[in-house]
mmCIF file of C-alpha atoms and ligand atoms in Angstrom:
data_model
loop_
_atom_site.group_PDB
_atom_site.id
_atom_site.type_symbol
_atom_site.label_atom_id
_atom_site.label_comp_id
_atom_site.label_asym_id
_atom_site.label_seq_id
_atom_site.Cartn_x
_atom_site.Cartn_y
_atom_site.Cartn_z
ATOM 1 C CA MET A 6 0.000 0.000 0.000
ATOM 2 C CA THR A 7 1.521 3.250 -1.067
ATOM 3 C CA SER A 8 -0.204 5.150 1.739
ATOM 4 C CA SER A 9 1.846 3.307 4.384
ATOM 5 C CA GLN A 10 5.152 4.239 2.780
ATOM 6 C CA PRO A 11 7.050 7.317 3.939
ATOM 7 C CA PRO A 12 7.031 10.162 1.414
ATOM 8 C CA GLN A 13 10.006 9.816 -0.890
ATOM 9 C CA ALA A 14 12.559 12.609 -0.953
ATOM 10 C CA ILE A 15 12.633 14.427 -4.280
ATOM 11 C CA ALA A 16 15.704 13.292 -6.158
ATOM 12 C CA HIS A 17 18.336 15.847 -6.985
ATOM 13 C CA PRO A 18 18.929 16.630 -10.683
ATOM 14 C CA PRO A 19 22.507 16.612 -11.998
ATOM 15 C CA GLU A 20 24.145 19.911 -12.865
ATOM 16 C CA THR A 21 24.400 20.225 -16.635
ATOM 17 C CA LEU A 22 26.352 22.350 -19.083
ATOM 18 C CA GLU A 23 24.781 23.394 -22.358
ATOM 19 C CA GLY A 24 26.348 24.584 -25.604
ATOM 20 C CA TRP A 25 24.937 24.901 -29.097
ATOM 21 C CA TYR A 26 21.260 24.480 -29.833
ATOM 22 C CA ALA A 27 20.471 21.702 -32.280
ATOM 23 C CA LEU A 28 17.687 21.082 -34.757
ATOM 24 C CA HIS A 29 17.282 17.767 -36.576
ATOM 25 C CA GLN A 30 14.869 17.952 -39.515
ATOM 26 C CA ILE A 31 13.686 14.911 -41.457
ATOM 27 C CA PHE A 32 12.334 15.586 -44.953
ATOM 28 C CA ARG A 33 10.738 13.757 -47.807
ATOM 29 C CA PHE A 34 11.270 14.955 -51.347
ATOM 30 C CA ALA A 35 8.279 16.664 -52.914
ATOM 31 C CA LYS A 36 7.431 15.766 -56.520
ATOM 32 C CA GLY A 37 10.727 17.036 -57.826
ATOM 33 C CA LYS A 38 13.908 15.915 -56.092
ATOM 34 C CA PRO A 39 15.906 18.985 -54.974
ATOM 35 C CA ASP A 40 19.359 19.677 -56.302
ATOM 36 C CA LEU A 41 21.313 17.653 -53.728
ATOM 37 C CA ALA A 42 24.469 19.407 -54.797
ATOM 38 C CA ALA A 43 23.088 22.672 -53.492
ATOM 39 C CA LEU A 44 22.341 21.068 -50.131
ATOM 40 C CA SER A 45 25.923 20.886 -49.053
ATOM 41 C CA ARG A 46 27.231 21.425 -45.588
ATOM 42 C CA SER A 47 27.212 25.107 -44.743
ATOM 43 C CA GLU A 48 29.232 26.831 -42.053
ATOM 44 C CA ALA A 49 27.322 29.692 -40.529
ATOM 45 C CA GLY A 50 28.909 32.004 -37.972
ATOM 46 C CA GLU A 51 28.881 29.922 -34.816
ATOM 47 C CA GLY A 52 27.806 26.409 -35.624
ATOM 48 C CA TRP A 53 27.155 24.427 -38.769
ATOM 49 C CA THR A 54 24.597 22.550 -40.813
ATOM 50 C CA CYS A 55 25.020 19.209 -42.521
ATOM 51 C CA PHE A 56 22.742 17.155 -44.744
ATOM 52 C CA VAL A 57 22.418 13.406 -44.490
ATOM 53 C CA ARG A 58 21.000 11.280 -47.299
ATOM 54 C CA LEU A 59 18.795 8.803 -45.431
ATOM 55 C CA ILE A 60 19.104 5.124 -46.306
ATOM 56 C CA GLY A 61 16.416 2.538 -45.656
ATOM 57 C CA SER A 62 13.999 5.131 -44.338
ATOM 58 C CA GLY A 63 10.552 6.310 -45.372
ATOM 59 C CA ALA A 64 12.081 9.784 -45.514
ATOM 60 C CA ASP A 65 14.837 11.091 -47.811
ATOM 61 C CA ILE A 66 17.026 13.711 -46.167
ATOM 62 C CA MET A 67 17.980 14.795 -42.649
ATOM 63 C CA ALA A 68 19.336 18.258 -41.941
ATOM 64 C CA ILE A 69 21.297 18.705 -38.702
ATOM 65 C CA HIS A 70 21.795 22.301 -37.588
ATOM 66 C CA PHE A 71 23.939 23.457 -34.655
ATOM 67 C CA ARG A 72 23.805 27.165 -33.726
ATOM 68 C CA ASP A 73 24.764 29.318 -30.735
ATOM 69 C CA SER A 74 21.222 30.497 -29.964
ATOM 70 C CA LEU A 75 17.635 29.415 -30.421
ATOM 71 C CA ASP A 76 17.101 32.498 -32.615
ATOM 72 C CA ALA A 77 19.929 31.422 -34.910
ATOM 73 C CA ILE A 78 18.329 27.967 -35.167
ATOM 74 C CA GLY A 79 15.111 29.722 -36.199
ATOM 75 C CA GLU A 80 17.034 31.614 -38.879
ATOM 76 C CA ALA A 81 18.639 28.429 -40.222
ATOM 77 C CA GLU A 82 15.206 26.821 -40.343
ATOM 78 C CA GLN A 83 13.728 29.815 -42.200
ATOM 79 C CA SER A 84 16.551 30.160 -44.649
ATOM 80 C CA LEU A 85 16.319 26.485 -45.638
ATOM 81 C CA ALA A 86 12.524 26.671 -45.917
ATOM 82 C CA THR A 87 12.672 29.665 -48.242
ATOM 83 C CA SER A 88 15.612 28.482 -50.378
ATOM 84 C CA SER A 89 14.900 27.019 -53.802
ATOM 85 C CA GLU A 90 15.961 23.536 -52.607
ATOM 86 C CA GLY A 91 13.833 23.905 -49.488
ATOM 87 C CA LYS A 92 10.730 24.214 -51.650
ATOM 88 C CA SER A 93 11.214 20.596 -52.777
ATOM 89 C CA LEU A 94 11.385 19.334 -49.177
ATOM 90 C CA ILE A 95 8.432 18.236 -47.070
ATOM 91 C CA LEU A 96 9.110 18.155 -43.339
ATOM 92 C CA VAL A 97 8.026 14.882 -41.741
ATOM 93 C CA TYR A 98 9.729 15.072 -38.325
ATOM 94 C CA SER A 99 11.805 17.566 -36.392
ATOM 95 C CA PHE A 100 13.599 17.476 -33.074
ATOM 96 C CA LEU A 101 14.734 20.541 -31.117
ATOM 97 C CA SER A 102 17.398 20.197 -28.417
ATOM 98 C CA VAL A 103 20.629 21.642 -27.024
ATOM 99 C CA THR A 104 24.025 19.996 -26.580
ATOM 100 C CA GLU A 105 24.421 18.854 -22.987
ATOM 101 C CA ALA A 106 27.083 17.520 -20.679
ATOM 102 C CA GLY A 107 25.593 16.019 -17.530
ATOM 103 C CA LEU A 108 27.857 16.505 -14.507
ATOM 104 C CA TYR A 109 26.661 13.518 -12.503
ATOM 105 C CA HIS A 110 30.009 12.750 -10.960
ATOM 106 C CA ILE A 111 30.655 16.324 -9.769
ATOM 107 C CA THR A 112 27.095 16.793 -8.523
ATOM 108 C CA ALA A 113 27.279 13.554 -6.540
ATOM 109 C CA ASP A 114 30.704 14.509 -5.069
ATOM 110 C CA LEU A 115 29.453 17.903 -3.933
ATOM 111 C CA ALA A 116 26.237 16.484 -2.495
ATOM 112 C CA ARG A 117 28.255 13.927 -0.515
ATOM 113 C CA ALA A 118 30.604 16.653 0.749
ATOM 114 C CA ALA A 119 27.646 18.844 1.767
ATOM 115 C CA GLU A 120 26.112 15.987 3.715
ATOM 116 C CA ALA A 121 29.430 15.169 5.423
ATOM 117 C CA ARG A 122 29.803 18.710 6.753
ATOM 118 C CA GLY A 123 26.154 18.849 7.837
ATOM 119 C CA GLY A 124 25.251 21.321 5.087
ATOM 120 C CA LYS A 125 22.771 21.138 2.260
ATOM 121 C CA VAL A 126 22.814 20.829 -1.497
ATOM 122 C CA GLY A 127 22.668 24.365 -2.857
ATOM 123 C CA ASP A 128 23.968 26.144 0.266
ATOM 124 C CA ALA A 129 26.661 28.844 -0.048
ATOM 125 C CA GLU A 130 29.584 26.461 0.277
ATOM 126 C CA TYR A 131 28.080 24.064 -2.243
ATOM 127 C CA ALA A 132 27.492 26.928 -4.694
ATOM 128 C CA ARG A 133 31.091 28.145 -4.339
ATOM 129 C CA ALA A 134 32.580 24.697 -4.875
ATOM 130 C CA LEU A 135 30.247 24.084 -7.777
ATOM 131 C CA GLU A 136 31.254 27.287 -9.514
ATOM 132 C CA GLY A 137 34.913 26.243 -9.480
ATOM 133 C CA ARG A 138 34.263 22.709 -10.684
ATOM 134 C CA VAL A 139 31.914 23.872 -13.439
ATOM 135 C CA ALA A 140 34.383 26.479 -14.720
ATOM 136 C CA ALA A 141 37.099 23.812 -14.922
ATOM 137 C CA GLU A 142 34.769 21.443 -16.788
ATOM 138 C CA ARG A 143 33.682 24.112 -19.233
ATOM 139 C CA ALA A 144 37.314 24.916 -20.039
ATOM 140 C CA SER A 145 38.273 21.274 -20.681
ATOM 141 C CA GLU A 146 38.733 20.101 -24.263
ATOM 142 C CA HIS A 147 36.663 17.030 -23.517
ATOM 143 C CA VAL A 148 33.598 19.070 -22.508
ATOM 144 C CA LYS A 149 34.080 21.595 -25.324
ATOM 145 C CA ARG A 150 33.912 18.731 -27.805
ATOM 146 C CA ARG A 151 30.577 17.670 -26.346
ATOM 147 C CA LEU A 152 29.092 21.181 -26.265
ATOM 148 C CA TYR A 153 30.476 22.463 -29.593
ATOM 149 C CA PRO A 154 30.788 19.282 -31.653
ATOM 150 C CA GLN A 155 32.702 19.335 -34.912
ATOM 151 C CA LEU A 156 31.736 17.217 -37.864
ATOM 152 C CA PRO A 157 34.300 14.374 -37.987
ATOM 153 C CA SER A 158 35.697 14.395 -41.526
ATOM 154 C CA ASP A 159 36.419 10.652 -41.515
ATOM 155 C CA MET A 160 33.014 9.577 -40.183
ATOM 156 C CA GLN A 161 30.490 9.718 -43.014
ATOM 157 C CA TYR A 162 27.684 7.620 -41.535
ATOM 158 C CA VAL A 163 25.087 9.028 -39.147
ATOM 159 C CA SER A 164 22.531 7.426 -36.841
ATOM 160 C CA PHE A 165 20.085 9.698 -35.045
ATOM 161 C CA TYR A 166 17.382 8.719 -32.573
ATOM 162 C CA PRO A 167 15.458 10.362 -29.765
ATOM 163 C CA MET A 168 15.207 8.701 -26.364
ATOM 164 C CA SER A 169 13.777 9.150 -22.891
ATOM 165 C CA LYS A 170 14.391 7.615 -19.497
ATOM 166 C CA ARG A 171 11.590 5.453 -18.119
ATOM 167 C CA ARG A 172 9.199 6.712 -15.445
ATOM 168 C CA ALA A 173 7.312 3.552 -14.470
ATOM 169 C CA PRO A 174 6.136 3.256 -10.844
ATOM 170 C CA ASP A 175 8.829 0.711 -9.903
ATOM 171 C CA GLN A 176 11.324 1.739 -12.567
ATOM 172 C CA ASN A 177 11.610 5.504 -12.447
ATOM 173 C CA TRP A 178 14.941 7.090 -13.410
ATOM 174 C CA TYR A 179 13.842 10.422 -11.960
ATOM 175 C CA ALA A 180 13.141 8.927 -8.545
ATOM 176 C CA LEU A 181 16.563 7.245 -8.177
ATOM 177 C CA THR A 182 19.056 8.794 -5.815
ATOM 178 C CA LEU A 183 21.768 10.977 -7.304
ATOM 179 C CA GLU A 184 24.365 8.413 -6.116
ATOM 180 C CA GLU A 185 22.626 5.663 -8.061
ATOM 181 C CA ARG A 186 22.235 7.742 -11.236
ATOM 182 C CA SER A 187 25.883 8.777 -10.983
ATOM 183 C CA ARG A 188 26.976 5.141 -10.655
ATOM 184 C CA LEU A 189 24.863 4.084 -13.642
ATOM 185 C CA MET A 190 26.098 6.934 -15.835
ATOM 186 C CA GLN A 191 29.692 6.163 -14.970
ATOM 187 C CA ALA A 192 29.191 2.573 -16.113
ATOM 188 C CA HIS A 193 27.474 3.890 -19.261
ATOM 189 C CA GLY A 194 30.480 6.102 -20.027
ATOM 190 C CA LEU A 195 32.852 3.132 -19.629
ATOM 191 C CA THR A 196 30.807 1.035 -22.059
ATOM 192 C CA GLY A 197 30.773 3.939 -24.525
ATOM 193 C CA ARG A 198 34.486 4.560 -24.267
ATOM 194 C CA ARG A 199 35.193 1.169 -25.843
ATOM 195 C CA TYR A 200 34.143 2.840 -29.115
ATOM 196 C CA ALA A 201 36.520 5.801 -28.824
ATOM 197 C CA GLY A 202 37.878 6.703 -32.249
ATOM 198 C CA ARG A 203 35.219 4.605 -34.014
ATOM 199 C CA ILE A 204 32.065 6.468 -33.017
ATOM 200 C CA GLN A 205 31.557 10.096 -32.119
ATOM 201 C CA GLN A 206 28.414 10.738 -30.101
ATOM 202 C CA VAL A 207 26.592 14.007 -29.637
ATOM 203 C CA ILE A 208 24.111 14.043 -26.768
ATOM 204 C CA THR A 209 21.540 16.803 -26.892
ATOM 205 C CA GLY A 210 19.026 17.475 -24.127
ATOM 206 C CA ALA A 211 15.416 18.154 -25.073
ATOM 207 C CA ILE A 212 13.529 18.315 -21.770
ATOM 208 C CA GLY A 213 11.176 21.293 -22.113
ATOM 209 C CA LEU A 214 11.982 21.556 -25.819
ATOM 210 C CA ASP A 215 10.592 18.400 -27.372
ATOM 211 C CA ALA A 216 8.503 15.301 -26.672
ATOM 212 C CA TRP A 217 11.544 13.055 -26.106
ATOM 213 C CA GLU A 218 14.157 13.860 -23.468
ATOM 214 C CA TRP A 219 17.412 13.422 -25.419
ATOM 215 C CA GLY A 220 18.674 13.214 -28.965
ATOM 216 C CA VAL A 221 21.472 10.765 -29.700
ATOM 217 C CA THR A 222 23.479 11.568 -32.848
ATOM 218 C CA LEU A 223 26.200 9.076 -33.666
ATOM 219 C CA PHE A 224 28.825 9.458 -36.401
ATOM 220 C CA ALA A 225 30.801 6.411 -37.553
ATOM 221 C CA LYS A 226 33.307 5.272 -40.155
ATOM 222 C CA ASP A 227 31.681 1.852 -40.306
ATOM 223 C CA PRO A 228 27.869 1.714 -39.990
ATOM 224 C CA LEU A 229 28.106 -1.734 -38.366
ATOM 225 C CA ASP A 230 29.516 0.033 -35.316
ATOM 226 C CA PHE A 231 26.054 1.607 -34.771
ATOM 227 C CA LYS A 232 24.602 -1.846 -34.303
ATOM 228 C CA LYS A 233 27.479 -2.995 -32.108
ATOM 229 C CA LEU A 234 27.509 0.068 -29.837
ATOM 230 C CA VAL A 235 23.744 0.302 -29.468
ATOM 231 C CA THR A 236 23.613 -3.435 -28.695
ATOM 232 C CA ASP A 237 26.290 -3.018 -25.994
ATOM 233 C CA MET A 238 24.267 -0.113 -24.582
ATOM 234 C CA ARG A 239 21.076 -2.208 -24.487
ATOM 235 C CA PHE A 240 22.923 -4.635 -22.193
ATOM 236 C CA ASP A 241 24.439 -1.836 -20.136
ATOM 237 C CA GLU A 242 22.400 -1.429 -16.952
ATOM 238 C CA VAL A 243 21.086 2.109 -17.457
ATOM 239 C CA SER A 244 19.730 1.441 -20.963
ATOM 240 C CA ALA A 245 18.589 -2.066 -20.068
ATOM 241 C CA ARG A 246 16.441 -0.767 -17.230
ATOM 242 C CA TYR A 247 15.532 2.811 -18.092
ATOM 243 C CA ALA A 248 15.882 3.648 -21.809
ATOM 244 C CA GLU A 249 13.006 4.132 -24.240
ATOM 245 C CA PHE A 250 13.612 4.922 -27.887
ATOM 246 C CA GLY A 251 11.963 6.659 -30.809
ATOM 247 C CA SER A 252 12.633 6.013 -34.489
ATOM 248 C CA PHE A 253 16.135 5.558 -35.834
ATOM 249 C CA TYR A 254 17.312 7.552 -38.873
ATOM 250 C CA VAL A 255 20.447 6.288 -40.591
ATOM 251 C CA GLY A 256 22.279 7.699 -43.592
ATOM 252 C CA LYS A 257 25.383 9.152 -45.107
ATOM 253 C CA ILE A 258 26.587 12.719 -45.036
ATOM 254 C CA ILE A 259 26.314 14.468 -48.373
ATOM 255 C CA SER A 260 29.919 15.506 -48.561
ATOM 256 C CA PRO A 261 30.545 19.128 -49.425
ATOM 257 C CA SER A 262 33.241 18.305 -51.932
ATOM 258 C CA SER A 263 31.260 15.817 -54.026
ATOM 259 C CA ALA A 264 28.237 18.084 -53.751
ATOM 260 C CA ARG A 265 30.172 20.990 -55.184
ATOM 261 C CA SER A 266 31.828 19.089 -57.973
ATOM 262 C CA SER A 267 28.548 17.662 -59.239
ATOM 263 C CA GLY A 268 26.589 20.872 -58.968
ATOM 264 C CA ARG A 269 28.258 24.226 -59.470
HETATM 265 O O1 LIG B 308 32.823 10.293 -19.788
HETATM 266 C C1 LIG B 308 32.233 11.310 -20.149
HETATM 267 O O2 LIG B 308 32.634 12.459 -20.102
HETATM 268 C C2 LIG B 308 30.905 11.209 -20.713
HETATM 269 C C3 LIG B 308 30.160 10.114 -20.080
HETATM 270 C C4 LIG B 308 28.829 10.093 -20.755
HETATM 271 C C5 LIG B 308 27.656 10.762 -20.351
HETATM 272 C C6 LIG B 308 27.448 11.695 -19.171
HETATM 273 C C7 LIG B 308 28.524 9.351 -21.933
HETATM 274 C C8 LIG B 308 29.434 8.575 -22.648
HETATM 275 N N1 LIG B 308 27.190 9.525 -22.228
HETATM 276 C C9 LIG B 308 26.648 10.384 -21.295
HETATM 277 C C10 LIG B 308 25.335 10.831 -21.224
HETATM 278 MN MN1 LIG B 308 26.129 8.522 -23.655
HETATM 279 N N2 LIG B 308 25.108 7.564 -25.073
HETATM 280 C C11 LIG B 308 23.743 7.454 -25.132
HETATM 281 C C12 LIG B 308 23.393 6.515 -26.139
HETATM 282 O O3 LIG B 308 21.334 3.546 -27.271
HETATM 283 C C13 LIG B 308 21.327 3.694 -26.022
HETATM 284 O O4 LIG B 308 21.116 2.731 -25.247
HETATM 285 C C14 LIG B 308 21.579 5.036 -25.432
HETATM 286 C C15 LIG B 308 21.990 6.072 -26.452
HETATM 287 C C16 LIG B 308 24.570 6.078 -26.727
HETATM 288 C C17 LIG B 308 24.737 5.095 -27.863
HETATM 289 C C18 LIG B 308 25.650 6.750 -26.036
HETATM 290 C C19 LIG B 308 26.988 6.561 -26.321
HETATM 291 N N3 LIG B 308 24.413 9.360 -22.940
HETATM 292 C C20 LIG B 308 24.313 10.316 -21.979
HETATM 293 C C21 LIG B 308 22.933 10.706 -21.846
HETATM 294 C C22 LIG B 308 22.371 11.735 -20.870
HETATM 295 C C23 LIG B 308 21.754 10.970 -19.741
HETATM 296 C C24 LIG B 308 21.433 11.769 -18.520
HETATM 297 O O5 LIG B 308 21.958 12.873 -18.329
HETATM 298 O O6 LIG B 308 20.655 11.254 -17.688
HETATM 299 C C25 LIG B 308 22.210 9.931 -22.733
HETATM 300 C C26 LIG B 308 20.727 9.965 -22.982
HETATM 301 C C27 LIG B 308 23.157 9.090 -23.408
HETATM 302 C C28 LIG B 308 22.815 8.132 -24.352
HETATM 303 N N4 LIG B 308 27.892 7.681 -24.300
HETATM 304 C C29 LIG B 308 29.160 7.902 -23.818
HETATM 305 C C30 LIG B 308 28.027 7.007 -25.518
HETATM 306 C C31 LIG B 308 29.432 6.825 -25.792
HETATM 307 C C32 LIG B 308 29.971 6.163 -27.054
HETATM 308 C C33 LIG B 308 30.125 7.366 -24.734
HETATM 309 C C34 LIG B 308 31.638 7.435 -24.535
HETATM 310 C C35 LIG B 308 32.038 8.704 -25.223
HETATM 311 C C36 LIG B 308 33.428 9.148 -24.940
HETATM 312 O O7 LIG B 308 34.016 8.722 -23.935
HETATM 313 O O8 LIG B 308 33.879 9.972 -25.726
#
């Protein structure tokens, strides 16, 4: 009986760092196929756009935009929609999010330290320590790569899918303790690291922005690595217990060089 249980403490969210906003757009071709050559990768101030020719999908093309503000994402969206190529594209799905680095480990450390000194999460000492740790993270190359991802020139294949963490009564990610989520995410990171150099992942957070909670964008040299990594993740505890997935979109980047040579 739930009524006899003590009220559960509200779990503590991890601190996160955010970088570029991201928009994934999935299109079908209208009657006329657009000039694919004109849809090359474009660099735009802060951020970039790339086009992915979808393979084995009901849709035809995915655009991935990264920009430094939501307004700039809106401009990228508008400029594609009003371009001559854009007129041959019918939007079938879009996903709005922002690059995110979850600081589970740091948040759990600071919470433990606060408890040990009889303080509280969020008190002045916690806030001071957090500021220092966050600044150091933000300055690290590792975090910069997650927040401001660059398109890997040797990884032509892309797999994109949205996902959420489960919120079932007895299987609720958001009701786990911070310690437990930190432990699970550390194990997740170790599983992922086995693919270093073979897969580049971009994690974008979409809570409050879209229906799913995260976007997962993977770049690979060998598309078989998508299957291998995602299989390993399914067996990794956090995905095995808590992950729910949307549709997968797989394809190949329309390379700017071949696009240019065939078009202009
Ligand atoms: O070590 C680190 O700095 C990063 C550790 C790390 C975090 C915090 C990490 C590593 N991920 C993190 C967060 Mn990930 N990731 C996924 C998926 O298909 C599935 O089952 C899940 C989809 C894949 C394939 C993947 C790959 N990751 C996240 C989050 C946010 C969760 C939250 O905050 O609650 C999600 C949703 C997510 C999902 N992850 C890695 C990888 C890979 C390959 C790595 C190692 C990357 C590296 O070390 O460079």
